Structures are given as C-alpha cells and as structure tokens.
Short mmCIF file of C-alpha atoms in Angstrom, two decimals:
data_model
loop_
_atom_site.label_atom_id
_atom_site.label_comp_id
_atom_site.label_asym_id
_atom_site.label_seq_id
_atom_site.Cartn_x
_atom_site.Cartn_y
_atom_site.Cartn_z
CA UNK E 1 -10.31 7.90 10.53
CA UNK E 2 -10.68 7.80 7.07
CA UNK E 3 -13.97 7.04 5.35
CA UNK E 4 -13.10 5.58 1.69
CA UNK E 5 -16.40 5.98 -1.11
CA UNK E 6 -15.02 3.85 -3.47
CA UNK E 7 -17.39 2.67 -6.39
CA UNK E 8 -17.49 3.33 -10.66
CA UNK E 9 -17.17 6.79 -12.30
CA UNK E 10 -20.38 8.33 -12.01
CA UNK E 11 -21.67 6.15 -9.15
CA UNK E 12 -21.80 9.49 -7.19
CA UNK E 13 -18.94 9.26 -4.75
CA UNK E 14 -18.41 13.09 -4.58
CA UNK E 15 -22.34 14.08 -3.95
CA UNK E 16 -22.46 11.54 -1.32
CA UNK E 17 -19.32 12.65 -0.08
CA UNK E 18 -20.19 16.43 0.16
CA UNK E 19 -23.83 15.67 2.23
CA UNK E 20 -21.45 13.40 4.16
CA UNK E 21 -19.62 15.87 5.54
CA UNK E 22 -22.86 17.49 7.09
CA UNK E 23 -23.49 13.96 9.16
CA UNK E 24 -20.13 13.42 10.50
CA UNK E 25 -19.06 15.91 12.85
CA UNK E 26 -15.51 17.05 12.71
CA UNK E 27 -15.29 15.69 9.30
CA UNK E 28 -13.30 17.17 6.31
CA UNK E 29 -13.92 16.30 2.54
CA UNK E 30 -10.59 15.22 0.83
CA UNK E 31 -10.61 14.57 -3.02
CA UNK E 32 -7.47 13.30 -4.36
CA UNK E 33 -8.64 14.07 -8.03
CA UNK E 34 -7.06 17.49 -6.53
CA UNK E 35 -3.78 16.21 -6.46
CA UNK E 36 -3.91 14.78 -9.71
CA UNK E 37 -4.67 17.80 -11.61
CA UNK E 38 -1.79 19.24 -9.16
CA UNK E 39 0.34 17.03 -10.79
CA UNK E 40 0.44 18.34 -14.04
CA UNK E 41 1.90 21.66 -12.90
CA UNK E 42 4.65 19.67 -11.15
CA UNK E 43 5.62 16.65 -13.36
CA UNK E 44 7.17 17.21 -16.93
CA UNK E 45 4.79 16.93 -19.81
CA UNK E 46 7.27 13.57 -21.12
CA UNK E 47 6.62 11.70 -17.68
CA UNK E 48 2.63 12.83 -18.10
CA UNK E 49 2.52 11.03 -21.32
CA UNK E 50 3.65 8.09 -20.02
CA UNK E 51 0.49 6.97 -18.09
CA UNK E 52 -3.17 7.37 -19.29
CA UNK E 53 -4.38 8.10 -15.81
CA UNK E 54 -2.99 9.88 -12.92
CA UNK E 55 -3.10 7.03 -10.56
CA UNK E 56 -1.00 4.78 -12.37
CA UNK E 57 1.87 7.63 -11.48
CA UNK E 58 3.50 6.16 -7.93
CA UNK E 59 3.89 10.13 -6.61
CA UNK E 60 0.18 10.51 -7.19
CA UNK E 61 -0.44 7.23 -4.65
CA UNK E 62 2.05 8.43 -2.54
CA UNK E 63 0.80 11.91 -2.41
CA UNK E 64 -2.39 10.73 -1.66
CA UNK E 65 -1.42 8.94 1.89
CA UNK E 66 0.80 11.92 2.58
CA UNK E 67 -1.78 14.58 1.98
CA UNK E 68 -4.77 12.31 4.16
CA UNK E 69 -2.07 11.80 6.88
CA UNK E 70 -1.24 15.62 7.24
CA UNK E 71 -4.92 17.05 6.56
CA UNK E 72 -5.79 14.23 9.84
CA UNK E 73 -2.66 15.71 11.82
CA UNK E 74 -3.90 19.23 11.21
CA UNK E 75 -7.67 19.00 11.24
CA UNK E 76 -8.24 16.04 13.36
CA UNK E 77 -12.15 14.13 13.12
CA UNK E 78 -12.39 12.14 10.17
CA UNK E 79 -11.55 12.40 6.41
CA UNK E 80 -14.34 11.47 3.73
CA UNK E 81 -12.34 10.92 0.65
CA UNK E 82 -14.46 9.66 -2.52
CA UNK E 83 -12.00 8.32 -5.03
CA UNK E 84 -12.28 5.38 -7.14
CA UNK E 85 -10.16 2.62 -6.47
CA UNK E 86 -10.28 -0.56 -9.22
CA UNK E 87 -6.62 -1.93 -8.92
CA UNK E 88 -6.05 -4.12 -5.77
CA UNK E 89 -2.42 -2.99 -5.69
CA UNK E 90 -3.53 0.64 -5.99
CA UNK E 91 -5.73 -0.30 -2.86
CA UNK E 92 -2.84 -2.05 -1.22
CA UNK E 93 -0.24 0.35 -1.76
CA UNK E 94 -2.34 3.69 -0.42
CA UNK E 95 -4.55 1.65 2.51
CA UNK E 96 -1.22 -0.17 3.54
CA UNK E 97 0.38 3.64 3.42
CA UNK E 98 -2.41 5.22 5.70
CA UNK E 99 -2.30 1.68 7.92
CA UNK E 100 1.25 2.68 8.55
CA UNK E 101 0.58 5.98 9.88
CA UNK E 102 -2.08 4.40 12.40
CA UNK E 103 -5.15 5.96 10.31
CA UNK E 104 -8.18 3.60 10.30
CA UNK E 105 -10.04 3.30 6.84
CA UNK E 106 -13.50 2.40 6.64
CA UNK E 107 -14.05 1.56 2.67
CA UNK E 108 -17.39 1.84 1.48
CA UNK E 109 -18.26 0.67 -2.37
CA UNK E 110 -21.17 2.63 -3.73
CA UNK E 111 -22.48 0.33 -6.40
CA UNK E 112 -25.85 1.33 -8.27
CA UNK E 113 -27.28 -0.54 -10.77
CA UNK E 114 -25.36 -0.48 -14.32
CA UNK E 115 -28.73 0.77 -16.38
CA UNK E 116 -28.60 3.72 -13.45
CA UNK E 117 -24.34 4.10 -13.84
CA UNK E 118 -24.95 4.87 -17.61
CA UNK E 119 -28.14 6.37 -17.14
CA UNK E 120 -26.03 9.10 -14.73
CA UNK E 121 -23.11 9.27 -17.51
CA UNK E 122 -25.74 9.80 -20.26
CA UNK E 123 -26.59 13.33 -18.08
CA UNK E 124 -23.44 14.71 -16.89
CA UNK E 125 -22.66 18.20 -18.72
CA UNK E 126 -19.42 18.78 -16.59
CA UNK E 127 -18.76 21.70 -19.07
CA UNK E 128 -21.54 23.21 -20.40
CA UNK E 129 -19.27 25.77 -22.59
CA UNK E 130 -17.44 22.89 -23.67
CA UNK E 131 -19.64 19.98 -24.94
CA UNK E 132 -16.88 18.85 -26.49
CA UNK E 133 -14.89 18.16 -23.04
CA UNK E 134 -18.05 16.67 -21.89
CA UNK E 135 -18.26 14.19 -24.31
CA UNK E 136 -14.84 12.69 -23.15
CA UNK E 137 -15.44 12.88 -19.75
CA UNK E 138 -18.60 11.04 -20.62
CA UNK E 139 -16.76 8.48 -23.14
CA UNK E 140 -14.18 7.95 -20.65
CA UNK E 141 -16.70 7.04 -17.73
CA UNK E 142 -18.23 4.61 -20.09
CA UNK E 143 -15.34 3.24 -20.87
CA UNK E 144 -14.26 2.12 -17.20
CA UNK E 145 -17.41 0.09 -16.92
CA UNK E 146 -16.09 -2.99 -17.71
CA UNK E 147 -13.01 -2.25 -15.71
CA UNK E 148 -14.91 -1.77 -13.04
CA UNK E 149 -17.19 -4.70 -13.23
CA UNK E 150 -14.05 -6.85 -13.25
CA UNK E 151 -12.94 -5.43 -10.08
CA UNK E 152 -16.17 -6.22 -8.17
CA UNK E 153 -14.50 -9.88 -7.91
CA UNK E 154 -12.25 -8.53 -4.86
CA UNK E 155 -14.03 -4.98 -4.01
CA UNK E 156 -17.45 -7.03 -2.56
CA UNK E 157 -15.24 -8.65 -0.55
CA UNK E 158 -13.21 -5.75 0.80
CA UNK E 159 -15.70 -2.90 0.73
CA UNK E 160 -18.98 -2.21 2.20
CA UNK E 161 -21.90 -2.55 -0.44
CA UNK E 162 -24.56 0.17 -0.30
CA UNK E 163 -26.85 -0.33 -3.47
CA UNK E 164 -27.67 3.31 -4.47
CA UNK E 165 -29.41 2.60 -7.68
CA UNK E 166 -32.46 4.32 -5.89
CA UNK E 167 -30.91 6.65 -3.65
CA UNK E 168 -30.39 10.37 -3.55
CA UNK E 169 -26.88 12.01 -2.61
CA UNK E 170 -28.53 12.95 0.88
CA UNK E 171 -29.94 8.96 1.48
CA UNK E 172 -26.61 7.41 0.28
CA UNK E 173 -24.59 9.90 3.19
CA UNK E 174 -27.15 8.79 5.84
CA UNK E 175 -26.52 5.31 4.90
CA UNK E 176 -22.90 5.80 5.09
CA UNK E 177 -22.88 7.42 8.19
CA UNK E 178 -25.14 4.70 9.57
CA UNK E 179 -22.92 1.74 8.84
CA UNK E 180 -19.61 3.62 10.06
CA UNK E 181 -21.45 4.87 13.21
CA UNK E 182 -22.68 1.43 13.89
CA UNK E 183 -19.90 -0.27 12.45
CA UNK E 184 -21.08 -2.53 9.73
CA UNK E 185 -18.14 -0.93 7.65
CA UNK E 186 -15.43 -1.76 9.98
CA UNK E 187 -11.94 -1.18 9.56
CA UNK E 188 -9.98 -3.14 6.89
CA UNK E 189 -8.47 -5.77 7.76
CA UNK E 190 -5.06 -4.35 6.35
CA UNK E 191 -1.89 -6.46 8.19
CA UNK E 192 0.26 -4.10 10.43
CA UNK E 193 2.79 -4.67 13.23
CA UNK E 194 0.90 -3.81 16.88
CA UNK E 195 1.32 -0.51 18.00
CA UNK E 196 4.71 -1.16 20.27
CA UNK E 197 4.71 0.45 23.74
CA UNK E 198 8.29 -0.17 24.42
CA UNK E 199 11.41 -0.97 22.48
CA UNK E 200 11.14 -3.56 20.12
CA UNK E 201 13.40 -7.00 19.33
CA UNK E 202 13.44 -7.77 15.61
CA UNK E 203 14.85 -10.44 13.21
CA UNK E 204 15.13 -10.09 9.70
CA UNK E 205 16.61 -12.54 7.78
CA UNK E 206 18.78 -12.02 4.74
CA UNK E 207 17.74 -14.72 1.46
CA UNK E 208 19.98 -14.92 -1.39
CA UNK E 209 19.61 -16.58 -5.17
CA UNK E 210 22.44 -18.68 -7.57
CA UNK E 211 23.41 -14.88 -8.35
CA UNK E 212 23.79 -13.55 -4.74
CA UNK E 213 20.97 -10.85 -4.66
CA UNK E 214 19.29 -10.56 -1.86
CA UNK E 215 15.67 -10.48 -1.41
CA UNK E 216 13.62 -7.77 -0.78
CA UNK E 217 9.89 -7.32 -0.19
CA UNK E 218 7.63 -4.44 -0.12
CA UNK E 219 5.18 -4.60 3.19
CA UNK E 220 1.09 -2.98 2.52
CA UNK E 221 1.28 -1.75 6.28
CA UNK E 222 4.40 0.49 6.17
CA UNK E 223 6.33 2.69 3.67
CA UNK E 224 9.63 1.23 2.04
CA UNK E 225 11.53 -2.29 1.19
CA UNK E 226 12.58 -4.37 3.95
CA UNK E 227 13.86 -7.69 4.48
CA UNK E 228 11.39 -11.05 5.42
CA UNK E 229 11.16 -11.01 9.09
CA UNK E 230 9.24 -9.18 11.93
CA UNK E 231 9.08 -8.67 15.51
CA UNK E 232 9.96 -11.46 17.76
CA UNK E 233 7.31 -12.14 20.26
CA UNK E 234 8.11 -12.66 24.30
CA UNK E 235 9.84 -16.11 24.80
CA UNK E 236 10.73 -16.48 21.23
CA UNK E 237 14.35 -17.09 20.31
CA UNK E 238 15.33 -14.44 17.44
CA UNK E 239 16.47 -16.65 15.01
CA UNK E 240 13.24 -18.94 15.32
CA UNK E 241 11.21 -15.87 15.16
CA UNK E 242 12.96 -15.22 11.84
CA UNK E 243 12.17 -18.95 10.88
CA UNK E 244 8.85 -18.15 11.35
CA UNK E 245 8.51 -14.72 10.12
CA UNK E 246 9.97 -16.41 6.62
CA UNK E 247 7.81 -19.09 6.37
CA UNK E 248 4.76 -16.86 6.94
CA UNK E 249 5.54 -14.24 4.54
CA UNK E 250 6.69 -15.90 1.85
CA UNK E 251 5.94 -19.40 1.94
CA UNK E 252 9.60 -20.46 2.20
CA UNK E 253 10.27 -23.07 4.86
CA UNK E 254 13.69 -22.71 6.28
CA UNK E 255 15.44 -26.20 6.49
CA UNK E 256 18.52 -24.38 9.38
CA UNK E 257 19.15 -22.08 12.11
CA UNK E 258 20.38 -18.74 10.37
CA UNK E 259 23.61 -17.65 11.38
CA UNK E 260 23.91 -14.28 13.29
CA UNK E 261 25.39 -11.31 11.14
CA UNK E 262 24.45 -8.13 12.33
CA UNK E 263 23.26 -6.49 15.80
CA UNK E 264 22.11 -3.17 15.60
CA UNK E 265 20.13 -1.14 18.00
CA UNK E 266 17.97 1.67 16.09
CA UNK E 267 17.47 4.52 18.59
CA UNK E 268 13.67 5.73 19.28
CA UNK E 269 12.23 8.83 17.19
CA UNK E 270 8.73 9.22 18.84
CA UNK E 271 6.70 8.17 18.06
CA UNK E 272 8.65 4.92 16.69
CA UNK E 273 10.22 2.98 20.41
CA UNK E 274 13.06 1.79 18.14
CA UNK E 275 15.25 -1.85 19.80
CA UNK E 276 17.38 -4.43 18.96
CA UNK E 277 17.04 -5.11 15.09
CA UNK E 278 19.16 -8.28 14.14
CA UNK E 279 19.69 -9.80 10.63
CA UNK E 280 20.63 -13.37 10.16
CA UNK E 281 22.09 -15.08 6.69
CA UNK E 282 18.98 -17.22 4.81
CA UNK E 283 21.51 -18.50 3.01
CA UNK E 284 21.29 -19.36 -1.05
CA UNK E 285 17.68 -20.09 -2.19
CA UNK E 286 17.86 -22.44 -5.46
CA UNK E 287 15.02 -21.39 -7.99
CA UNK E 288 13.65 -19.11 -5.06
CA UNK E 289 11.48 -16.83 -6.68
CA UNK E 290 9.20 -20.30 -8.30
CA UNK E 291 8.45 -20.78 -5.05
CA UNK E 292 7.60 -17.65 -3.26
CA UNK E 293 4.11 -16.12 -1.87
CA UNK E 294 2.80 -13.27 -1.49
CA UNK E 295 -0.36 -12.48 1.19
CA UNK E 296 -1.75 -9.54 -1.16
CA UNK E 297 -2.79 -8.27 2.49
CA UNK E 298 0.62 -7.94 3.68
CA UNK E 299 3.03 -7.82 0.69
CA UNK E 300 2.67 -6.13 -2.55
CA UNK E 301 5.90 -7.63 -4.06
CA UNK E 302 8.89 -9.32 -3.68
CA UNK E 303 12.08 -9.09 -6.05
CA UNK E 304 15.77 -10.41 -5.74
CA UNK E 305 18.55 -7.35 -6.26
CA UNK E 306 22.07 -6.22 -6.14
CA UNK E 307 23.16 -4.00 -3.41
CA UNK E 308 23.13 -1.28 -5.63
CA UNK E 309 19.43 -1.84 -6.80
CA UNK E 310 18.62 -1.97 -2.88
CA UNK E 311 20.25 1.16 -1.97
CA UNK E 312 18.12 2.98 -4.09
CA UNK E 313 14.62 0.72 -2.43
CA UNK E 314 15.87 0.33 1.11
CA UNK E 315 15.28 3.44 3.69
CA UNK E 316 19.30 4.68 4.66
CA UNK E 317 19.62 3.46 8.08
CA UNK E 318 18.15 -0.25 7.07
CA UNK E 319 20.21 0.14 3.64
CA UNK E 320 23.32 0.65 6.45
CA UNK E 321 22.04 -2.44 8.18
CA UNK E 322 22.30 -4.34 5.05
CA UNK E 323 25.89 -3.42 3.76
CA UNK E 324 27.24 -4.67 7.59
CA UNK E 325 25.42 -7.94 7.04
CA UNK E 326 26.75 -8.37 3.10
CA UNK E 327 30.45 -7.16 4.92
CA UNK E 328 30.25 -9.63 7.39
CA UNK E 329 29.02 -12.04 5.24
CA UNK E 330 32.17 -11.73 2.93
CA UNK E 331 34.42 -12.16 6.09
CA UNK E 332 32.89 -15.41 7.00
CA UNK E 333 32.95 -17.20 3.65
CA UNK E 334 36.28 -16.03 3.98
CA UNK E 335 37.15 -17.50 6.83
CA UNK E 336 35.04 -20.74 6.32
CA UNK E 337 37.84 -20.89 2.95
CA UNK E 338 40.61 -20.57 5.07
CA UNK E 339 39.70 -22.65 7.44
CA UNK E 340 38.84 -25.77 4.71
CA UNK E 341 35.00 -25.65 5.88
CA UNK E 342 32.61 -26.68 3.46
CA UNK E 343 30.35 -23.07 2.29
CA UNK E 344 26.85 -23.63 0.91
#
C-alpha cells in the first residue's frame, strides 16, 4: 500500500511524512523529489532545459511507479510518499501505473489555510549559507499557489482533506494514520481489469479514420497503448463484448458485428494467466475523433496513427498482434475486390 500526502509546496507533506513513518509499522518513507534531482545526472543538460519542472519529464513519472513498485517488492508494509501532485494527468498517469502493478494508494491532500501556506514559505531558510537559493525556493513556492488553488476543483474530490492549518507535523501523521487505519481514505477509485485467476478471453477491436490509422488509447490502470476493448465476461459472445467494450470507453456506438481478424493466444508469464486475445475490424470511423470520450479514470488519451507511429507506442507482442490484423485486413479487401463485393 501506498499512502499518497499530496497538498501545496510548503503544506508540510515531508514533516508529516517522516512522523508518519513512526505510526505505521512496516512503513518506508519514499520521496520522489529524490529521483528528480537523480535525473539531472542522467538526462542531458538540452532535454533538462526543456521542462521547468521535473515532473513534466515522462521518465521522471515513470520512474516514480517503478521505484514505489520495487521499494514495495523489496521492503514489503507500506510506502508513505509525500509529493505534490496538481496535474490530473500527472495523477492519472503514476496512480493508473501503481494500479497496474496491484499497489493500493490511499491519497491524502494536506490543505492548511493559505494565510498559514505563505506564512510557512515566509520561514523556510532551506539554505542558510545560501540566502540567495532560499529566496527561489521561497519565490517558487509562492508562485504555485495559484496553481494549486486551481487544482483543488478535482483534488477535494479525489483526495482525503485533513485541514492542518493548526496542526503540528506529529498531529497531522496521527490524523493520517487514523483515517487509513480506519479507512476514511480508502483506496482510489482508479479503473483496473479484476485480478484474473485463470486464463483470460479478450476482444479488442481495431477503429480506423478517412486516412486508415488506427486508433489507439492509453489505459490509467496499466502501462502501454492498446486497442478499445477488454475482457469478455462468462456468456458473452467476443465480438459483443467488443461492442460493448467500445461503446464504454470511448463513447462510440458500433452500428455492426466486427468481423474476426486475428486469434492469438498470449502464453502466461506469472503472474499475468495470459488466453485467447482476439481483434476484430471497427471498420472506418468518419470524423471519429469529434466524437470520442475519454473517462479521465480509465483513459488518459486517445490518438489515431500509422503503423509505424504504433510500433513505437504499442508493447512488441500486441504491436505483432496488430500487423496480423492490418495483414489480414489487406487480404480481405482484397478479396472482397475480386470478388465484386461492395468494401466500406
């Protein structure tokens, strides 16, 4: 389990966090400000220059999951990471990430009052041989105020409140630990696929536009592109279950029965089951992307691409998958041609 203190620079994520670690047994303190400084030993200076912040590099948010999933693997108990979080997508992208790997995340948002917040950046001296360093860090605390105060629009509905305006380090960790013992700051509600307990059956279905790219989409609850669809559930015809699968991701409301193109059985590598995966043809989707939707809870995007574009997004085996089901594609339009039947 991982227990999330998100909340404004300043708000005194890493204080709490520390006296945390004292309540919960087992637990281990995690702060992925660590991996951003790593990252400027690691990345050239050119790429550094191209963000202002760390966490708008996509190694940093992948690092991040990586580093919480192998510290939990190797230390077990439960990881107290204080980090703030003020982009959704951020949010998606690294709870969906840890949601994938089976790690719960409790998310807690401390939120004191703003006279406190710049009352607490008004006194930190991070560098007291350095007052110039200070300053910045100082200036640039300030400065994500109003960032942050935009982001308490989706955080108060996503996080666990804890007003700390008048609380010490020490109160704000029993607090936490109270709500996560009890469960007031339950797990998020991130969307992810059951944990199987057998081979799995699923249908993905293939959508193209006027240009014949196919669309992709990029799932919160596991890592990598993949194709609309899911597992199909006991009873359920695999084509309908891609019907459905379509119409609930996306919005788009199939108006035929894909056709069948590929069958592929993906062998299990524990602690994945693996199964049947098909793929079924969509078919052409006119003005398609006017018309799709994304759940933010289960997709962070969506984007139409050539099959060189998805070779570089897709994981190899499903990329494999994919060139079959463009192949066989080909032969049947082909065929349809030669045969005189109608293709559209």
């Amino acid at each position: 389990m991982i227990v999330w203190l998100n909340g404004a620079f300043s708000a005194g994520k890493t204080s709490a966090a520390r006296e945390l670690t004292d309540l919960i047994p087992g637990s281990t303190l995690y702060d992925p400000e660590v991996t951003g400084g790593t990252l400027q030993y690691l990345l050239p200076q050119k790429r550094l220059n191209e963000v202002g912040d760390f966490q708008d590099l996509p190694i940093w948010r992948r690092l991040v999951v990586d580093t919480a999933a192998a510290m939990l693997a190797d230390l077990g108990g439960t990881l107290v990471v204080p980090m703030t979080l003020l982009r959704q997508d951020y949010r998606d992208e690294i709870f969906g990430g840890l949601a994938a790997r089976r790690i719960p995340v409790r998310h807690v948002l401390l939120s004191p009052d703003e006279t406190i917040l710049r009352q607490r950046i008004a006194g930190r001296e991070e560098f007291e041989d350095d007052p110039g360093h200070s300053a910045r860090i100082r200036q640039w605390a300030l400065d994500h105020i109003a960032p942050y105060r935009s982001a308490l629009s989706w955080l108060e509905k996503d996080a666990h409140m804890v007003d700390t305006s008048a609380l010490t380090p020490r109160q704000t960790a029993e607090h936490v630990a109270e709500v996560v013992r009890t469960g007031a700051a339950g797990a998020c509600e991130i969307v992810q696929t059951p944990e199987p307990t057998g081979e799995t059956l699923a249908a993905g279905v293939l959508l193209f536009d006027e240009q014949d790219r196919v669309l992709l989409v990029d799932p919160t609850y596991k890592p990598g592109w993949e194709f609309p669809g899911g597992v199909v559930e006991p009873g359920e015809a695999p084509a309908r279950a891609g019907i459905r699968e379509v119409a609930e991701e996306i919005g788009i409301e199939l108006d035929r029965v894909p056709a069948l193109l590929v069958v592929d059985w993906e062998p299990p590598v524990p602690p994945a089951f693996g199964g049947l995966r098909l793929l079924f043809d969509g078919g052409t989707l006119d003005s398609a992307s006017d018309r799709l939707l994304l759940p933010c809870s289960e997709l962070r995007a969506a984007r139409f691409v050539s099959e060189s574009e998805a070779e570089e997004l897709l994981p190899p085996v499903r990329f494999n998958r994919l060139r079959w089901a463009l192949r066989a594609r080909e032969r049947s339009t082909v065929l349809n041609l030669e045969a005189g039947v109608p293709v559209g």
